[in-house]
XYZ file of C-alpha atoms in Angstrom:
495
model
C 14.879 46.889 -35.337
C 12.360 47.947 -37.843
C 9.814 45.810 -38.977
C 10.718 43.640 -42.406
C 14.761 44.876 -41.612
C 16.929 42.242 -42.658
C 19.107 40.663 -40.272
C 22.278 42.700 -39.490
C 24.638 39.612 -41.310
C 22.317 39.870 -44.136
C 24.661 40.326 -47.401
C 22.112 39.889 -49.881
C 22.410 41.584 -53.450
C 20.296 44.998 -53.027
C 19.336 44.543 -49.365
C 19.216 47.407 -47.316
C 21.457 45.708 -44.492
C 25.034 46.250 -44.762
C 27.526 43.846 -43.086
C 28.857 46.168 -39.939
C 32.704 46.043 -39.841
C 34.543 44.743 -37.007
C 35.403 47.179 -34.370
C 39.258 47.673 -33.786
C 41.024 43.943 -32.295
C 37.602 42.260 -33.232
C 37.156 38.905 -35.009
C 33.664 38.524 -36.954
C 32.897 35.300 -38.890
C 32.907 34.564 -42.690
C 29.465 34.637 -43.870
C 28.292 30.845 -44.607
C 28.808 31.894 -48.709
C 32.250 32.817 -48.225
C 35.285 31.436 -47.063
C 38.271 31.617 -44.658
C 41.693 33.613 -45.008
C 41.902 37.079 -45.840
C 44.167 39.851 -47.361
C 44.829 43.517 -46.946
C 43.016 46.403 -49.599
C 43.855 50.031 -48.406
C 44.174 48.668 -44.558
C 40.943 46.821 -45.044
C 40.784 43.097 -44.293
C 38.814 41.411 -47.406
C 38.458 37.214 -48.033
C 41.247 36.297 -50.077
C 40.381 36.295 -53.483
C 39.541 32.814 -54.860
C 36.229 32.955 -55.977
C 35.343 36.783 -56.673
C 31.391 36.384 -56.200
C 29.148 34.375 -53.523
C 25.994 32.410 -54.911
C 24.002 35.562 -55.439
C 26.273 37.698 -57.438
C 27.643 39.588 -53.707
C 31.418 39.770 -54.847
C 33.646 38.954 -51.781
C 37.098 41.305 -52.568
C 37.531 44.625 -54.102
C 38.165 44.070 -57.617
C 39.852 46.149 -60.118
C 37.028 46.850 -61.741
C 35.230 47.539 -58.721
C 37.487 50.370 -58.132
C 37.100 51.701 -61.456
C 33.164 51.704 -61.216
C 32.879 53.471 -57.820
C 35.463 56.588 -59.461
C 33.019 56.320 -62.499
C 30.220 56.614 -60.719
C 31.649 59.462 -58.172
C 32.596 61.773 -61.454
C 29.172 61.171 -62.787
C 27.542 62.496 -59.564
C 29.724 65.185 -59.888
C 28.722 66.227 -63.389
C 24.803 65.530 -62.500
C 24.966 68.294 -59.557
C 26.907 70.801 -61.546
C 24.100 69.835 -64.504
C 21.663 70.646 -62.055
C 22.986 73.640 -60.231
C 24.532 75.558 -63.367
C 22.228 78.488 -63.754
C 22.469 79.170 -59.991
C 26.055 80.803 -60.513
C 25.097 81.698 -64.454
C 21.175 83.104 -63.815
C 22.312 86.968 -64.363
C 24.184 86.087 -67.681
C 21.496 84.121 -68.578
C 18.561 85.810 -67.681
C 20.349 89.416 -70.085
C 20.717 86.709 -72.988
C 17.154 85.900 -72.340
C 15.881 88.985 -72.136
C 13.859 87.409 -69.126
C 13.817 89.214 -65.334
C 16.292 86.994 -62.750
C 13.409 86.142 -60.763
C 11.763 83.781 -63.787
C 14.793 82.988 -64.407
C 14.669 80.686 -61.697
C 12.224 78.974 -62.814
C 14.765 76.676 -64.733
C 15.766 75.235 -61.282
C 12.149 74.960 -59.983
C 11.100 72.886 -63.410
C 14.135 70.434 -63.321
C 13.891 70.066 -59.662
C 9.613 69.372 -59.991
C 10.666 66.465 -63.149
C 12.816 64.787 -60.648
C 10.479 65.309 -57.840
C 7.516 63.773 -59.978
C 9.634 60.898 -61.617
C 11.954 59.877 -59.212
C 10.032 57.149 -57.451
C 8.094 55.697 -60.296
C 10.925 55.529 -62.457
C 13.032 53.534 -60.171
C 10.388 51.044 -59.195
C 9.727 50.770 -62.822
C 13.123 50.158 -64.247
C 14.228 48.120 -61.260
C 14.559 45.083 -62.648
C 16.540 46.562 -65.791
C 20.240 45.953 -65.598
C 21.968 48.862 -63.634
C 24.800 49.646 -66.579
C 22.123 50.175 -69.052
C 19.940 52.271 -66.764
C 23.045 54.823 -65.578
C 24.656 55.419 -68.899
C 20.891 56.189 -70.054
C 20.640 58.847 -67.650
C 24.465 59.863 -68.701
C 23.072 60.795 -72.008
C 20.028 62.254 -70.689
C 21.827 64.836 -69.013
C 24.174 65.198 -72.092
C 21.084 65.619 -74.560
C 19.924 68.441 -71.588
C 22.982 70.457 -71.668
C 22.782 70.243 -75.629
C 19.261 71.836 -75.593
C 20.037 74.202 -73.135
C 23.206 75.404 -74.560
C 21.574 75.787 -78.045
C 18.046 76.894 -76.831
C 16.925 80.405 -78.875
C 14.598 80.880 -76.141
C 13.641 80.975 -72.290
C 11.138 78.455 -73.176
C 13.285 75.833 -75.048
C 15.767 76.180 -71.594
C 13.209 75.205 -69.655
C 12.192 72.010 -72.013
C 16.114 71.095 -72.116
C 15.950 71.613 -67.832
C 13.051 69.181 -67.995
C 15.210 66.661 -70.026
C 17.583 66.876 -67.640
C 15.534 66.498 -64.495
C 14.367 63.043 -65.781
C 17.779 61.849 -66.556
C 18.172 62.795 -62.642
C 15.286 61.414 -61.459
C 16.588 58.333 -61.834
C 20.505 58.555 -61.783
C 20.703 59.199 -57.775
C 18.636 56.075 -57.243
C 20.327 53.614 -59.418
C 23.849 54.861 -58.429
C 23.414 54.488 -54.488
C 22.374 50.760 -55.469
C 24.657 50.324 -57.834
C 27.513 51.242 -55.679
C 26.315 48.664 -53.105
C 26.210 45.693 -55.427
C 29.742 46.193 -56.963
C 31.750 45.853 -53.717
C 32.025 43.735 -50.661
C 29.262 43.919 -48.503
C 31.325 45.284 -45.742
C 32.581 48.019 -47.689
C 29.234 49.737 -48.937
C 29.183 52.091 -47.205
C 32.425 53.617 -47.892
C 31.325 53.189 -51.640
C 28.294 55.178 -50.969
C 30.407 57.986 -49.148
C 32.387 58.193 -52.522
C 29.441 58.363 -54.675
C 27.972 60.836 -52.752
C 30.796 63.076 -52.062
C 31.294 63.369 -55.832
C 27.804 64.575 -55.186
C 28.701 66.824 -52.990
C 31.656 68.404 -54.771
C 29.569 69.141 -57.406
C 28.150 71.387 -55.363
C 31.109 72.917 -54.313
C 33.245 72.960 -56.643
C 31.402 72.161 -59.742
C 29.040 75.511 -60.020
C 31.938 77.410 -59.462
C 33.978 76.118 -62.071
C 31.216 76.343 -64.490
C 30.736 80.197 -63.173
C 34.101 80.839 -64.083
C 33.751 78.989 -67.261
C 30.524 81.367 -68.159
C 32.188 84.842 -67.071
C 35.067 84.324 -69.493
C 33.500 82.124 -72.598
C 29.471 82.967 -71.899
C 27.209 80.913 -70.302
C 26.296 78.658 -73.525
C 30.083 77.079 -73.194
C 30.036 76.888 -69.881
C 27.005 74.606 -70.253
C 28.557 72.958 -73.945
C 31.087 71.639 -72.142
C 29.656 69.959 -69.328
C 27.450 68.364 -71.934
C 30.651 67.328 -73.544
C 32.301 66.001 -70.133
C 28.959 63.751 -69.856
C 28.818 62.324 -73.142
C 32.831 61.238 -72.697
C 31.786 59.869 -69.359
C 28.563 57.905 -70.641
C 31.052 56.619 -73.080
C 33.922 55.338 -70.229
C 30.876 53.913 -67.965
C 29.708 51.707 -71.173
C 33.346 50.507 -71.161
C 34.204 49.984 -67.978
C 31.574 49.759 -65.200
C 30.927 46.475 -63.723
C 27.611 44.759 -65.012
C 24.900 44.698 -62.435
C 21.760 43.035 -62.534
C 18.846 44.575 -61.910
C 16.592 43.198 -58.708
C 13.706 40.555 -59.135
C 11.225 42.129 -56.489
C 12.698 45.671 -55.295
C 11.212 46.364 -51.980
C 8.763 49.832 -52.103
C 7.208 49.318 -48.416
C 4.457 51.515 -47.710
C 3.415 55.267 -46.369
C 3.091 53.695 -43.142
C 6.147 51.267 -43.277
C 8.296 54.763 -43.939
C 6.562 56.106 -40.942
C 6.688 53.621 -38.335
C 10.667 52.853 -39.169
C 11.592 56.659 -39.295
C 12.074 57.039 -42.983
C 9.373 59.649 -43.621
C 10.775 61.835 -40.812
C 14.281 61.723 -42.852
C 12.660 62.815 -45.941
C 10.305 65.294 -44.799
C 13.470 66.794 -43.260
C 15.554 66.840 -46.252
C 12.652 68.073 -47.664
C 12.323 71.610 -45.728
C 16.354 71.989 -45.274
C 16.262 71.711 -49.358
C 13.220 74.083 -49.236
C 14.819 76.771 -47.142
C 18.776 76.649 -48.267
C 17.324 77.175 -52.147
C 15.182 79.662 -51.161
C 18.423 82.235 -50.688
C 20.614 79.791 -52.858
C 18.930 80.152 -55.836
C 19.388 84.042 -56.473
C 23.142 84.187 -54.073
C 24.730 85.645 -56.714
C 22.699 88.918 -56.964
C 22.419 88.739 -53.386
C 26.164 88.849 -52.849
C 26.236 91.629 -55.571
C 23.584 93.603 -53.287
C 26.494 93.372 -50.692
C 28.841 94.912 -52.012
C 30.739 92.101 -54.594
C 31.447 93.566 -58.323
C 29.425 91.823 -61.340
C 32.888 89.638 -62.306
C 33.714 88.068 -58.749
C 30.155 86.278 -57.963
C 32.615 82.782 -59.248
C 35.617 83.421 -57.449
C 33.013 84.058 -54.558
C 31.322 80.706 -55.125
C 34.727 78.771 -54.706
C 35.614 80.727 -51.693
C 32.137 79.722 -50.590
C 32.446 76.133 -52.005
C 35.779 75.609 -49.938
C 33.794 75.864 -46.976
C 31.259 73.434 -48.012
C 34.142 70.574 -48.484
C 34.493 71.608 -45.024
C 31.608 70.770 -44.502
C 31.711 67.194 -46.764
C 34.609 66.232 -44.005
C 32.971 67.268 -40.608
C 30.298 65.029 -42.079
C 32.296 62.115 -42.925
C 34.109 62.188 -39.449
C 31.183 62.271 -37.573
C 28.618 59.956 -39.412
C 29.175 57.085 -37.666
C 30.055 57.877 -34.561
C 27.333 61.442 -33.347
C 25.230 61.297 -36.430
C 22.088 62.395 -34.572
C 24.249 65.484 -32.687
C 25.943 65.968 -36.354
C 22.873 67.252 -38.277
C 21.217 68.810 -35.569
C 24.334 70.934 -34.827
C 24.790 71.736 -39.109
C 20.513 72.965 -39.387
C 21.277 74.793 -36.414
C 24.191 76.494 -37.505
C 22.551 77.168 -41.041
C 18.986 78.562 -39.509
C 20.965 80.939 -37.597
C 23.629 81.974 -40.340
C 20.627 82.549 -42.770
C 18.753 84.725 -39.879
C 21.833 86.582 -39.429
C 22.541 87.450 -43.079
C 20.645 90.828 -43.518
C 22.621 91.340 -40.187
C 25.791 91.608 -42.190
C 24.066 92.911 -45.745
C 26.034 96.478 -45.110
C 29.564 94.609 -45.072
C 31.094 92.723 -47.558
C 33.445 90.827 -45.201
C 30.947 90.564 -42.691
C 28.412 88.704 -45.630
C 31.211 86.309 -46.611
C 32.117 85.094 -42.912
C 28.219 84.424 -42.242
C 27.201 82.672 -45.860
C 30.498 80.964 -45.281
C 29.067 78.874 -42.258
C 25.473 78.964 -44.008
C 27.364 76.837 -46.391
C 29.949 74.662 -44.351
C 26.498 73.514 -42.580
C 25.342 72.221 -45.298
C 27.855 70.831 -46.581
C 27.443 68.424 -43.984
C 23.696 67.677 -44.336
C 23.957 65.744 -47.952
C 25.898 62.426 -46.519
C 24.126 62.423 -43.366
C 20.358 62.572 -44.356
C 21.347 59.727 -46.860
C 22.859 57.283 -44.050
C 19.980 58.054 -41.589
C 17.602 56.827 -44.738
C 19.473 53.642 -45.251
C 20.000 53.159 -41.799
C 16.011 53.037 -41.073
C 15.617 50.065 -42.968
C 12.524 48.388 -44.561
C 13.329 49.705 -48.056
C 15.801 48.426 -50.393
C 18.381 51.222 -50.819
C 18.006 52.186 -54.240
C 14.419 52.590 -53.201
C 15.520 54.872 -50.067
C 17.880 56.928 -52.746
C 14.756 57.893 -54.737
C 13.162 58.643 -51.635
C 15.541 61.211 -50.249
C 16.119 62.635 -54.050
C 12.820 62.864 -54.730
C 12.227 65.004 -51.441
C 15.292 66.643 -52.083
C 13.878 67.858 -55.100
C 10.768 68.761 -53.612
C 12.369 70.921 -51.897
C 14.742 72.567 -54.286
C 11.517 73.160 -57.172
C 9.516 74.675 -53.472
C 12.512 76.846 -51.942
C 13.336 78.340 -55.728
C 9.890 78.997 -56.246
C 9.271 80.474 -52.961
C 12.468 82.557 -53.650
C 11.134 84.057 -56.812
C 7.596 84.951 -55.230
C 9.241 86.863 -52.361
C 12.089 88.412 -54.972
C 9.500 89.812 -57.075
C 7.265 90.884 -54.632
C 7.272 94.800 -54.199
C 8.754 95.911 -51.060
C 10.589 92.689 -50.248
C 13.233 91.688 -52.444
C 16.630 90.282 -52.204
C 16.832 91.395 -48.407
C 14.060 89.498 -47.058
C 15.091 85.948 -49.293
C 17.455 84.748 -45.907
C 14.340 85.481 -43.417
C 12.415 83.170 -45.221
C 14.898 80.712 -45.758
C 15.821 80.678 -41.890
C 12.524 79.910 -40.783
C 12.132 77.222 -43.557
C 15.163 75.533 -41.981
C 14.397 76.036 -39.080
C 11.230 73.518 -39.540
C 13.493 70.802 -40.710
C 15.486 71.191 -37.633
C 12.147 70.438 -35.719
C 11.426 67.811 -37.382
C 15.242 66.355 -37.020
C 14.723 66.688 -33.201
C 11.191 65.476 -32.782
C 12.186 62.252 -35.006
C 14.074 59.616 -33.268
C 13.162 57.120 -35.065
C 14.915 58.710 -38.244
C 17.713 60.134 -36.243
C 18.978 57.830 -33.629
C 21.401 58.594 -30.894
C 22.815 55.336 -32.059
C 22.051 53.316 -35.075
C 19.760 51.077 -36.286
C 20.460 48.042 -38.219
C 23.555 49.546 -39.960
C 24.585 50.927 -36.497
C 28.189 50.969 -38.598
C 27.466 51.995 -42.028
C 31.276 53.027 -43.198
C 30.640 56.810 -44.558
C 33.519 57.601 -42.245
C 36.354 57.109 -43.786
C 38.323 60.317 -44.761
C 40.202 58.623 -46.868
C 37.947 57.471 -49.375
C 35.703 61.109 -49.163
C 39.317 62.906 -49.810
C 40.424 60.567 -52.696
C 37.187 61.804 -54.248
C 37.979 65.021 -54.497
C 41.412 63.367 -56.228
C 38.608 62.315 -58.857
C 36.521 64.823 -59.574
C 39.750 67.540 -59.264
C 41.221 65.323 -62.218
C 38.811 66.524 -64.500
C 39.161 70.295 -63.955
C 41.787 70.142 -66.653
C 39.457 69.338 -69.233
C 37.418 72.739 -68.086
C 40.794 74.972 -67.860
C 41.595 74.416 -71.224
C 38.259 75.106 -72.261
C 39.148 78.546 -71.077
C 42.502 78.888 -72.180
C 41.690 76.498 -75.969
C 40.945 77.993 -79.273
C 37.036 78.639 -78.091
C 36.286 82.159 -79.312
C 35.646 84.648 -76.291
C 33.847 86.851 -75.012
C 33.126 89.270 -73.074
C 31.287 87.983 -69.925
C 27.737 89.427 -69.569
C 26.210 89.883 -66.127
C 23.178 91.524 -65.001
C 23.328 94.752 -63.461
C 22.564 95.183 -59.639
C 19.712 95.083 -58.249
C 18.697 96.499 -54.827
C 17.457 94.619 -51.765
């Protein structure tokens, strides 16, 4: 067990341990705060609810209101990754408007991605003891107040200062809602909470820079963006109203350099780091890379949802597998995306050929998101709001690095577009070293939270019930009295 890990029945407010659930036919003990008898929520046994909260604020039963905050919380995540991720499917349309070349224009990922980077830890530690509802529906209208500046900006430059915005708002947001999702249910059942948050996450990804792609082909890129900023101020608005209040902690637990070492922690993040790194080094420009195949200038969205199916995919083989091969999971989905990026120029001469390979590029990953952030709690020694701006931070890291190494081999003469998934393979490929070579971060079988519930498919497919609920509000965005336009898209570049 690592050193300064809490005890495995440690239910503490904010502690990193998380109550393991029985196995199948087992009986397990109340914890001394609680009490006998118990009920059934979803097929999950939980103490019968006559006091809702143990000494310490730990509630014992799934509340209402619980079950509202965790769907809050998974739609925000959602709306933070499509914030984030926008001008990946929009950079051709915006980069025309700009009258800037496709290659700066992703420099509007590396910017937000270096603010979060830069922030993410020192904001956290610094607002830890500030109540978690004030501190998430802050960064709500952070990223609303980005999409605002970016939607209006006159200029490349006044993008990048509303990107910046937003990468501050998500410097802390990933943090304070892995915590927060923790401290609003049973012990027992935080981990399935953080599998809900984080799939929202996830979806975003998949489904949410899509949607927005489609949004900016048939209204321009400016409503695409409009509206998400109007989707987060609503939601800042329903998380004031309804999300659970949650202290904030009275001496959050930061550890050390060394601490992270010894218990495995910097091996996860250095990891997430370089798969990051190398999946945004081709990410970042896919849609005039897919255009370079052989796809016409208004198909790179429906391409992107094609692509993002996979990647839910992906979200699933990850939540099946978590718990049970989480070490044989993740080296399996780097493996599979080293080699799918390493084959892509393969393929570059056929369409179909393109889409089957960037299709398993993506399903990897897919998988990689819920797993690096279980093998981070897992390690222990840090509380876990401190090991979620960790993993973002690195994340990040690795997003501002791989979109900045992108552009630099883009623009370089004699490279281009063709060489971007070279690069990127032997990027990954370093992560997946560093996966192998660290036990410690990536056990065979677990540490403390040796059962951390990110397994259930249930609660990863209601999610996508969720987030799917508010596509509505984006169709009729597209079909409402918004004026149109014709959707403008870079020409073609070749590789």
């Amino acid at each position: 067990m690592p050193q300064n890990s809490p005890r495995p029945d440690d239910t503490r407010t904010g502690s990193v341990a998380l109550a393991p659930e029985p196995e199948p036919g087992m009986q397990t003990p109340a914890p001394a705060s609680t009490y006998t008898g118990s009920m059934r929520v979803s097929g999950i046994d939980t103490p019968a609810p006559r006091p809702t909260h143990g000494h310490d604020g730990t509630p014992h039963v799934l509340t209402p209101s619980a079950i509202v905050g965790i769907a809050v919380l998974g739609l925000a995540t959602f709306f933070a990754i499509t914030t984030e991720l926008m001008p990946v499917g929009l950079l051709s349309t915006m980069s025309e408007d700009l009258g800037v070349t496709e290659s700066r224009m992703g420099v509007v990922i590396t910017v937000y991605a270096l603010a979060v980077a830069l922030l993410a830890l020192p904001l956290t530690w610094v607002t830890a003891r500030v109540p978690r509802k004030a501190v998430l529906v802050a960064t709500l209208g952070g990223y609303t107040a980005s999409n605002l500046i970016v939607a209006l900006a006159p200029n490349f430059e006044t993008v990048c200062v509303g990107r910046v915005v937003g990468g501050v708002a998500h410097a802390l947001f990933f943090s304070v809602a892995s915590a927060y999702a923790t401290r609003i249910v049973p012990p027992r059942l935080a981990g399935r909470a953080i599998a809900f948050v984080y799939s929202g996450s996830s979806l975003g990804f998949v489904l949410g820079v899509p949607l927005a792609t489609a949004v900016g082909d048939h209204l321009g890129w400016r409503s695409a963006v409009f509206a998400v900023a109007v989707a987060s101020a609503v939601l800042a608005v329903v998380a004031l109203a309804f999300l659970p209040a949650v202290r904030g902690e009275s001496s959050p637990h930061l550890g050390s350099v060394a601490a992270w070492a010894r218990s495995g922690l910097l091996a996860v993040v250095v990891a997430d780091l370089l798969l990051f790194a190398g999946h945004y080094v081709v990410y970042t420009y896919v849609g005039p890379y897919l255009m370079t195949a052989g796809l016409g200038d208004d198909a790179v969205a429906p391409a992107l949802l094609v692509l993002g199916v996979t990647g839910i995919v992906g979200l699933l083989t990850a939540g099946a597998f978590v718990d049970r091969a989480p070490r044989q999971t993740l080296i399996a989905a780097v493996a599979v995306m080293a080699l799918a990026l390493a084959a892509l120029p393969l393929v570059h001469g056929s369409l179909v050929g393109t889409f089957v390979v960037a299709g398993l590029w993506v399903a990897a990953n897919g998988t990689t998101g819920t797993l690096f952030m279980a093998a981070a709690i897992r390690t222990g020694g840090v509380s876990p709001d401190i090991a979620g701006a960790l993993v973002n931070a690195g994340s990040n890291v690795g997003i501002a690095a791989g979109a900045a190494l992108g552009a630099q081999v883009f623009g370089t003469a004699g490279l281009g577009l063709g060489a971007l998934p070279f690069v990127a393979a032997v990027v990954v490929g370093a992560s997946l070293v560093v996966v192998v070579l660290g036990r410690r971060g990536f056990p065979v079988s677990g540490h403390t939270q040796s059962t951390l519930s990110t397994s259930s498919l249930r609660t990863i497919t209601s999610s996508v019930s969720v987030v799917t609920a508010s596509i509505a509000t984006v169709q009729a965005a597209r079909t409402g009295s918004v004026p149109t336009g014709p959707a403008v898209r870079g020409g073609r570049r070749s590789s």
